[in-house]
Amino acid sequence: RVQLVSSGGGSVPTGGSLRLSCRFSGYSHCMAWFREGPGKEREGVAAVCSGGDGTFYADSAKGRFTVAQDNAKNTLYLQMSALKPEDTAMYYCAAEHSGGSVLSAQYESWGQGVQVTVSS
């Protein structure tokens, strides 16, 4: 299994920015960020696939979040800006996509989760 270690969560006011990082070991064609808000199901936020297959975003993330993978540093990033209270959630990185949409929770490996809190 790909090992994943997340960092970078925190508390920011509405409109603020945060960058999440996820150190990984091993290979995964696609990697993604998911979040689970209070009382909500886990949802895919953004994904990136290697070999030029591109990046993918949930509608809620488009224009505000950017996903990137730095293979030299073995790190997956999620740059978040213009944050809203509804972005408050535990964020998880994921690897080893096993089927379906890259924004569906069909991944074999998961990071430990980092808390993002956006105050109004």
PDB file of C-alpha atoms in Angstrom, residues 6 37 59 66 73 83 98 101 104 106 109 115 119:
ATOM      1  CA  SER A   6      -1.077  14.649   5.723  1.00  0.00           C
ATOM      2  CA  GLY A  37     -17.828  17.820   7.019  1.00  0.00           C
ATOM      3  CA  ASP A  59     -17.986  21.983  -8.484  1.00  0.00           C
ATOM      4  CA  THR A  66      -5.745  23.810  -6.866  1.00  0.00           C
ATOM      5  CA  LYS A  73       9.227  15.754  -3.176  1.00  0.00           C
ATOM      6  CA  LEU A  83     -12.369  29.662   1.963  1.00  0.00           C
ATOM      7  CA  SER A  98      -9.508   1.268  -7.751  1.00  0.00           C
ATOM      8  CA  SER A 101     -14.790   8.383 -11.033  1.00  0.00           C
ATOM      9  CA  SER A 104     -15.458   8.778  -5.884  1.00  0.00           C
ATOM     10  CA  GLN A 106     -12.735   4.149  -4.527  1.00  0.00           C
ATOM     11  CA  SER A 109      -4.921   4.030   0.672  1.00  0.00           C
ATOM     12  CA  GLN A 115      -8.908  19.446  10.189  1.00  0.00           C
ATOM     13  CA  SER A 119     -14.878  30.818  10.782  1.00  0.00           C
TER      14      SER A 119
END
